[in-house]
């Protein structure tokens, strides 16, 4: 998201009001679902700034969440809690870990990984660039793992990201956290009796997204192209598009069977039925917000129309309320 774009969407006064709401309910919530829903929104309503760096505060808060483990198969485990969902493939060839949580979770993550077996972590795969999915890259690389990701992930992680009117600044990730190996379109791996297919999505949640298919285990990790059970964040500032989110769902629905376990970036383990419902919500949201935008409505005017009111009871209970998701979709069209 850029200041210039927001200026085009609304007058300066409206822009500042939109940005305050957006900062409270979307930008930070995308990284730490639910954690800032109350606090930052209150700051926005009061017109005051938090006393401390909100990103650092929530990093500490979310990083302290316990890790929960769920078996997905004989040698596949889902870890959830302090950041985006993590999948671990375990075996004598060395562990493969998809995503790595927030940095404060490192001691618990290491303990959990060690508890799954004595083999070291051989490969780390990043589903995309956001730091709730990548912050323990450096620690795992220092322990001997190779970090693998789409080439855009390395590019985005190596950049500073500014959201000046939110007062937020993200420094580039340190060199040791950047992927050591990248690919442009697809990649295949074999380890521990499993075949992994990695494929880049067209810009969806960001322009860095990939999915990972564990063929034998019939498990697919979709990263943040799938938020199971609630409205997703779409990071238009790094290429995210609502159309790409729908296309990502279509791609995985074409690969999945009724028995496929589908891992979202955030939310509980899903299946084909869950993803089908999620896709239908995305299509409805896109069509309704596009109609308002095409009619010349500003982002705030589109919010005032309440185009997703009938969906909010089901989808608005997570990181974003309906009004915030309208703004997200508006910017991601």
Short mmCIF file of C-alpha atoms in Angstrom, two decimals:
data_model
loop_
_atom_site.label_atom_id
_atom_site.label_comp_id
_atom_site.label_asym_id
_atom_site.label_seq_id
_atom_site.Cartn_x
_atom_site.Cartn_y
_atom_site.Cartn_z
CA UNK A 1 0.00 0.00 0.00
CA UNK A 2 1.36 3.48 -0.87
CA UNK A 3 0.44 6.94 0.30
CA UNK A 4 -0.12 7.97 -3.33
CA UNK A 5 -2.68 5.22 -3.83
CA UNK A 6 -4.55 6.15 -0.68
CA UNK A 7 -4.61 9.80 -1.69
CA UNK A 8 -6.27 8.78 -4.94
CA UNK A 9 -8.84 6.76 -3.02
CA UNK A 10 -9.89 9.55 -0.70
CA UNK A 11 -9.25 13.08 0.48
CA UNK A 12 -6.50 13.64 3.02
CA UNK A 13 -8.82 13.70 6.04
CA UNK A 14 -10.59 10.55 4.93
CA UNK A 15 -7.24 8.97 4.08
CA UNK A 16 -5.90 9.51 7.59
CA UNK A 17 -9.08 8.10 9.12
CA UNK A 18 -8.89 5.06 6.84
CA UNK A 19 -5.23 4.53 7.66
CA UNK A 20 -5.81 4.67 11.40
CA UNK A 21 -8.47 2.00 11.06
CA UNK A 22 -6.33 -0.01 8.69
CA UNK A 23 -3.32 0.07 11.00
CA UNK A 24 -5.39 -1.09 13.92
CA UNK A 25 -7.23 -3.87 12.25
CA UNK A 26 -5.33 -5.15 9.26
CA UNK A 27 -1.65 -4.40 8.75
CA UNK A 28 -0.54 -5.72 12.13
CA UNK A 29 -3.27 -8.31 12.36
CA UNK A 30 -2.03 -9.95 9.16
CA UNK A 31 1.16 -10.83 10.99
CA UNK A 32 -0.35 -11.73 14.36
CA UNK A 33 -3.97 -12.84 13.92
CA UNK A 34 -6.30 -11.55 16.59
CA UNK A 35 -3.61 -10.19 18.85
CA UNK A 36 -4.15 -6.50 18.06
CA UNK A 37 -7.84 -6.64 17.26
CA UNK A 38 -8.81 -4.73 20.41
CA UNK A 39 -5.76 -2.72 21.38
CA UNK A 40 -4.76 -1.07 18.15
CA UNK A 41 -8.35 -0.41 17.15
CA UNK A 42 -8.74 1.44 20.43
CA UNK A 43 -5.66 3.52 19.66
CA UNK A 44 -7.15 4.41 16.29
CA UNK A 45 -10.48 5.43 17.81
CA UNK A 46 -8.80 7.56 20.47
CA UNK A 47 -6.46 9.19 17.96
CA UNK A 48 -3.46 8.29 20.12
CA UNK A 49 -0.35 6.24 19.50
CA UNK A 50 0.77 3.28 21.60
CA UNK A 51 3.56 3.96 24.05
CA UNK A 52 5.77 1.19 22.66
CA UNK A 53 6.50 -0.32 19.26
CA UNK A 54 3.33 -2.32 18.57
CA UNK A 55 5.09 -4.80 16.30
CA UNK A 56 7.67 -5.62 18.96
CA UNK A 57 4.99 -5.87 21.62
CA UNK A 58 2.87 -8.27 19.64
CA UNK A 59 5.91 -10.26 18.50
CA UNK A 60 6.59 -10.91 22.18
CA UNK A 61 2.94 -11.64 22.92
CA UNK A 62 2.37 -14.02 20.02
CA UNK A 63 5.78 -15.60 20.37
CA UNK A 64 4.81 -16.72 23.86
CA UNK A 65 1.82 -18.75 22.64
CA UNK A 66 2.33 -22.49 23.30
CA UNK A 67 3.11 -24.75 20.36
CA UNK A 68 0.45 -27.36 19.65
CA UNK A 69 1.35 -30.50 17.68
CA UNK A 70 -1.04 -32.52 15.51
CA UNK A 71 -0.11 -35.66 13.59
CA UNK A 72 -0.89 -35.48 9.88
CA UNK A 73 0.56 -38.86 8.99
CA UNK A 74 3.26 -41.37 9.82
CA UNK A 75 6.07 -38.82 9.59
CA UNK A 76 4.23 -35.51 9.14
CA UNK A 77 3.33 -33.17 11.99
CA UNK A 78 1.47 -29.85 12.08
CA UNK A 79 2.72 -27.31 14.62
CA UNK A 80 0.56 -24.28 15.40
CA UNK A 81 0.61 -21.36 17.82
CA UNK A 82 3.29 -18.63 17.74
CA UNK A 83 2.98 -17.53 14.10
CA UNK A 84 1.96 -19.14 10.82
CA UNK A 85 1.28 -22.88 10.79
CA UNK A 86 4.38 -25.10 10.51
CA UNK A 87 4.59 -28.57 8.96
CA UNK A 88 7.47 -30.94 9.77
CA UNK A 89 8.49 -33.96 7.70
CA UNK A 90 10.58 -36.21 9.96
CA UNK A 91 12.93 -39.06 9.14
CA UNK A 92 16.46 -40.36 8.89
CA UNK A 93 17.23 -38.18 5.84
CA UNK A 94 16.81 -35.12 8.05
CA UNK A 95 13.80 -33.04 8.93
CA UNK A 96 12.11 -30.71 6.43
CA UNK A 97 10.35 -27.78 8.11
CA UNK A 98 7.82 -25.57 6.33
CA UNK A 99 7.75 -22.08 7.92
CA UNK A 100 9.40 -21.21 11.22
CA UNK A 101 7.21 -19.09 13.56
CA UNK A 102 8.20 -15.83 15.27
CA UNK A 103 11.66 -15.41 16.81
CA UNK A 104 10.59 -15.55 20.50
CA UNK A 105 9.28 -19.07 19.86
CA UNK A 106 12.74 -20.41 18.98
CA UNK A 107 13.48 -22.24 22.27
CA UNK A 108 10.08 -23.96 22.16
CA UNK A 109 10.38 -24.69 18.45
CA UNK A 110 13.82 -26.26 18.91
CA UNK A 111 12.57 -28.36 21.81
CA UNK A 112 9.55 -29.50 19.79
CA UNK A 113 11.63 -30.37 16.73
CA UNK A 114 14.14 -32.28 18.86
CA UNK A 115 11.24 -34.19 20.40
CA UNK A 116 10.11 -35.43 16.98
CA UNK A 117 13.34 -37.35 16.38
CA UNK A 118 17.11 -37.17 16.51
CA UNK A 119 17.68 -36.26 12.86
CA UNK A 120 18.73 -32.62 12.32
CA UNK A 121 16.72 -30.14 10.28
CA UNK A 122 18.05 -30.44 6.74
CA UNK A 123 15.76 -28.07 4.82
CA UNK A 124 13.55 -25.11 5.73
CA UNK A 125 10.89 -24.04 3.22
CA UNK A 126 9.30 -20.57 3.44
CA UNK A 127 5.75 -20.35 2.07
CA UNK A 128 6.20 -16.57 1.62
CA UNK A 129 8.14 -13.60 2.99
CA UNK A 130 6.14 -12.42 6.02
CA UNK A 131 8.12 -12.58 9.22
CA UNK A 132 5.62 -14.59 11.28
CA UNK A 133 6.58 -17.38 8.86
CA UNK A 134 10.34 -16.74 8.54
CA UNK A 135 11.78 -15.33 11.76
CA UNK A 136 13.57 -18.53 12.83
CA UNK A 137 15.23 -19.06 9.45
CA UNK A 138 18.53 -17.77 10.81
CA UNK A 139 18.52 -20.02 13.87
CA UNK A 140 17.76 -23.09 11.79
CA UNK A 141 20.35 -22.15 9.19
CA UNK A 142 22.92 -21.75 11.95
CA UNK A 143 22.02 -25.28 13.05
CA UNK A 144 22.86 -26.57 9.57
CA UNK A 145 19.65 -26.25 7.55
CA UNK A 146 19.34 -24.84 4.03
CA UNK A 147 16.51 -22.33 3.61
CA UNK A 148 14.55 -22.74 0.37
CA UNK A 149 11.94 -20.32 -1.01
CA UNK A 150 10.64 -18.62 -4.11
CA UNK A 151 13.05 -16.03 -5.52
CA UNK A 152 10.64 -13.20 -4.67
CA UNK A 153 10.74 -14.22 -1.00
CA UNK A 154 14.47 -13.60 -0.87
CA UNK A 155 13.96 -10.27 -2.63
CA UNK A 156 11.20 -9.10 -0.27
CA UNK A 157 13.04 -10.26 2.85
CA UNK A 158 16.10 -8.33 1.71
CA UNK A 159 14.19 -5.05 1.48
CA UNK A 160 13.13 -2.51 4.08
CA UNK A 161 9.37 -2.07 4.24
CA UNK A 162 7.90 1.25 5.31
CA UNK A 163 4.35 2.11 6.23
CA UNK A 164 5.08 5.72 7.25
CA UNK A 165 1.60 6.94 8.07
CA UNK A 166 1.25 3.95 10.39
CA UNK A 167 4.58 4.73 12.01
CA UNK A 168 5.84 1.25 11.13
CA UNK A 169 9.22 0.36 9.71
CA UNK A 170 10.56 -3.10 8.95
CA UNK A 171 14.30 -3.47 8.46
CA UNK A 172 15.59 -5.97 5.90
CA UNK A 173 16.03 -9.46 7.32
CA UNK A 174 19.63 -10.23 8.26
CA UNK A 175 21.68 -12.01 5.62
CA UNK A 176 21.72 -15.23 7.61
CA UNK A 177 17.90 -15.34 7.55
CA UNK A 178 17.59 -15.04 3.77
CA UNK A 179 16.95 -18.17 1.70
CA UNK A 180 20.16 -19.79 0.50
CA UNK A 181 18.37 -21.55 -2.34
CA UNK A 182 15.55 -20.18 -4.50
CA UNK A 183 13.47 -21.20 -7.49
CA UNK A 184 11.40 -19.31 -10.06
CA UNK A 185 8.44 -21.59 -10.76
CA UNK A 186 8.61 -25.08 -9.27
CA UNK A 187 10.85 -27.41 -7.32
CA UNK A 188 10.78 -31.07 -6.32
CA UNK A 189 12.33 -32.71 -3.27
CA UNK A 190 12.57 -36.31 -2.10
CA UNK A 191 13.28 -37.27 1.51
CA UNK A 192 12.14 -39.70 4.18
CA UNK A 193 10.09 -41.75 1.71
CA UNK A 194 8.12 -38.66 0.68
CA UNK A 195 7.98 -36.65 -2.55
CA UNK A 196 7.41 -32.90 -2.23
CA UNK A 197 6.17 -30.68 -5.05
CA UNK A 198 6.69 -26.93 -4.55
CA UNK A 199 4.92 -24.52 -6.88
CA UNK A 200 4.73 -20.73 -7.09
CA UNK A 201 1.28 -19.12 -7.15
CA UNK A 202 0.50 -16.07 -9.24
CA UNK A 203 0.36 -13.01 -6.90
CA UNK A 204 -2.21 -13.83 -4.23
CA UNK A 205 -1.54 -13.07 -0.55
CA UNK A 206 1.75 -11.56 -1.77
CA UNK A 207 3.89 -12.04 -4.88
CA UNK A 208 6.03 -14.60 -3.02
CA UNK A 209 3.52 -17.38 -2.25
CA UNK A 210 4.10 -21.08 -2.88
CA UNK A 211 2.31 -24.26 -1.95
CA UNK A 212 3.93 -27.50 -0.84
CA UNK A 213 2.33 -30.83 -1.74
CA UNK A 214 3.41 -33.88 0.25
CA UNK A 215 2.36 -36.48 -2.29
CA UNK A 216 2.49 -39.67 -0.23
CA UNK A 217 0.99 -38.06 2.85
CA UNK A 218 -1.74 -36.32 0.81
CA UNK A 219 -1.06 -33.04 2.64
CA UNK A 220 -0.90 -29.57 1.07
CA UNK A 221 0.45 -26.49 2.85
CA UNK A 222 -1.05 -23.37 1.24
CA UNK A 223 0.64 -20.73 3.38
CA UNK A 224 -1.34 -17.51 3.71
CA UNK A 225 -3.29 -18.03 0.51
CA UNK A 226 -5.70 -19.89 2.83
CA UNK A 227 -7.01 -18.58 6.17
CA UNK A 228 -9.35 -21.31 7.38
CA UNK A 229 -12.64 -19.99 8.75
CA UNK A 230 -12.09 -16.24 8.63
CA UNK A 231 -11.40 -13.31 6.36
CA UNK A 232 -7.78 -13.29 5.12
CA UNK A 233 -5.34 -10.44 4.88
CA UNK A 234 -4.09 -9.69 1.36
CA UNK A 235 -0.85 -7.72 1.28
CA UNK A 236 -1.35 -5.45 -1.71
CA UNK A 237 1.84 -3.56 -0.77
CA UNK A 238 3.86 -6.59 -1.93
CA UNK A 239 1.75 -7.65 -4.88
CA UNK A 240 -1.23 -9.35 -3.27
CA UNK A 241 -4.41 -9.68 -5.38
CA UNK A 242 -7.88 -10.97 -4.52
CA UNK A 243 -8.05 -12.58 -7.96
CA UNK A 244 -4.85 -14.44 -7.17
CA UNK A 245 -6.30 -15.70 -3.90
CA UNK A 246 -9.22 -17.17 -5.82
CA UNK A 247 -6.89 -18.67 -8.42
CA UNK A 248 -4.80 -20.24 -5.63
CA UNK A 249 -7.90 -21.86 -4.17
CA UNK A 250 -8.86 -23.13 -7.62
CA UNK A 251 -5.40 -24.63 -8.10
CA UNK A 252 -5.49 -26.55 -4.82
CA UNK A 253 -9.10 -27.65 -5.26
CA UNK A 254 -7.99 -29.21 -8.54
CA UNK A 255 -5.24 -31.14 -6.74
CA UNK A 256 -7.10 -32.14 -3.60
CA UNK A 257 -9.31 -35.14 -2.93
CA UNK A 258 -11.91 -35.44 -0.19
CA UNK A 259 -9.21 -36.95 2.03
CA UNK A 260 -6.50 -34.33 1.45
CA UNK A 261 -5.37 -32.47 4.56
CA UNK A 262 -5.04 -28.79 3.64
CA UNK A 263 -2.89 -26.67 5.94
CA UNK A 264 -3.75 -22.95 6.01
CA UNK A 265 -1.30 -20.24 6.93
CA UNK A 266 -3.55 -19.46 9.88
CA UNK A 267 -6.48 -21.29 11.38
CA UNK A 268 -7.23 -24.97 11.98
CA UNK A 269 -6.32 -27.82 9.65
CA UNK A 270 -8.71 -27.81 6.70
CA UNK A 271 -10.00 -30.01 3.91
CA UNK A 272 -11.47 -29.64 0.45
CA UNK A 273 -14.89 -28.69 1.79
CA UNK A 274 -13.39 -25.91 3.94
CA UNK A 275 -11.41 -24.54 1.00
CA UNK A 276 -14.50 -24.65 -1.23
CA UNK A 277 -16.44 -22.52 1.24
CA UNK A 278 -13.51 -20.13 1.58
CA UNK A 279 -13.26 -19.73 -2.18
CA UNK A 280 -16.98 -18.96 -2.45
CA UNK A 281 -16.58 -16.23 0.18
CA UNK A 282 -13.64 -14.71 -1.72
CA UNK A 283 -15.60 -14.63 -4.97
CA UNK A 284 -18.60 -12.98 -3.29
CA UNK A 285 -16.39 -10.39 -1.59
CA UNK A 286 -14.51 -9.61 -4.80
CA UNK A 287 -17.66 -9.21 -6.88
CA UNK A 288 -19.45 -7.00 -4.37
CA UNK A 289 -16.51 -4.71 -3.66
CA UNK A 290 -15.58 -4.51 -7.35
CA UNK A 291 -19.11 -3.36 -8.15
CA UNK A 292 -18.80 -0.51 -5.64
CA UNK A 293 -15.32 0.45 -6.79
CA UNK A 294 -16.40 0.42 -10.43
CA UNK A 295 -19.28 2.72 -9.51
CA UNK A 296 -16.72 5.26 -8.27
CA UNK A 297 -17.08 4.64 -4.55
CA UNK A 298 -14.06 5.43 -2.38
CA UNK A 299 -12.75 2.81 0.03
CA UNK A 300 -14.58 4.46 2.94
CA UNK A 301 -17.79 4.77 0.93
CA UNK A 302 -17.55 1.09 0.03
CA UNK A 303 -17.18 0.23 3.71
CA UNK A 304 -20.25 2.32 4.53
CA UNK A 305 -22.31 0.23 2.10
CA UNK A 306 -21.73 -2.86 4.31
CA UNK A 307 -21.42 -5.19 1.30
CA UNK A 308 -20.34 -8.17 3.42
CA UNK A 309 -22.84 -7.81 6.26
CA UNK A 310 -24.44 -11.19 5.57
CA UNK A 311 -21.02 -12.90 5.67
CA UNK A 312 -19.66 -11.33 8.83
CA UNK A 313 -21.30 -13.72 11.30
CA UNK A 314 -19.35 -16.61 9.78
CA UNK A 315 -16.15 -15.02 8.45
CA UNK A 316 -15.69 -11.90 10.61
CA UNK A 317 -14.71 -13.63 13.85
CA UNK A 318 -10.99 -13.85 13.13
CA UNK A 319 -8.30 -11.29 12.52
CA UNK A 320 -10.41 -8.93 10.37
CA UNK A 321 -13.95 -7.67 10.78
CA UNK A 322 -16.09 -7.19 7.68
CA UNK A 323 -15.40 -3.44 7.37
CA UNK A 324 -11.66 -4.04 7.46
CA UNK A 325 -11.87 -6.83 4.92
CA UNK A 326 -13.76 -4.55 2.52
CA UNK A 327 -10.78 -2.18 2.66
CA UNK A 328 -8.37 -5.07 2.11
CA UNK A 329 -10.30 -6.29 -0.94
CA UNK A 330 -10.68 -2.75 -2.32
CA UNK A 331 -6.91 -2.33 -2.38
CA UNK A 332 -6.32 -5.84 -3.74
CA UNK A 333 -8.60 -5.62 -6.79
#
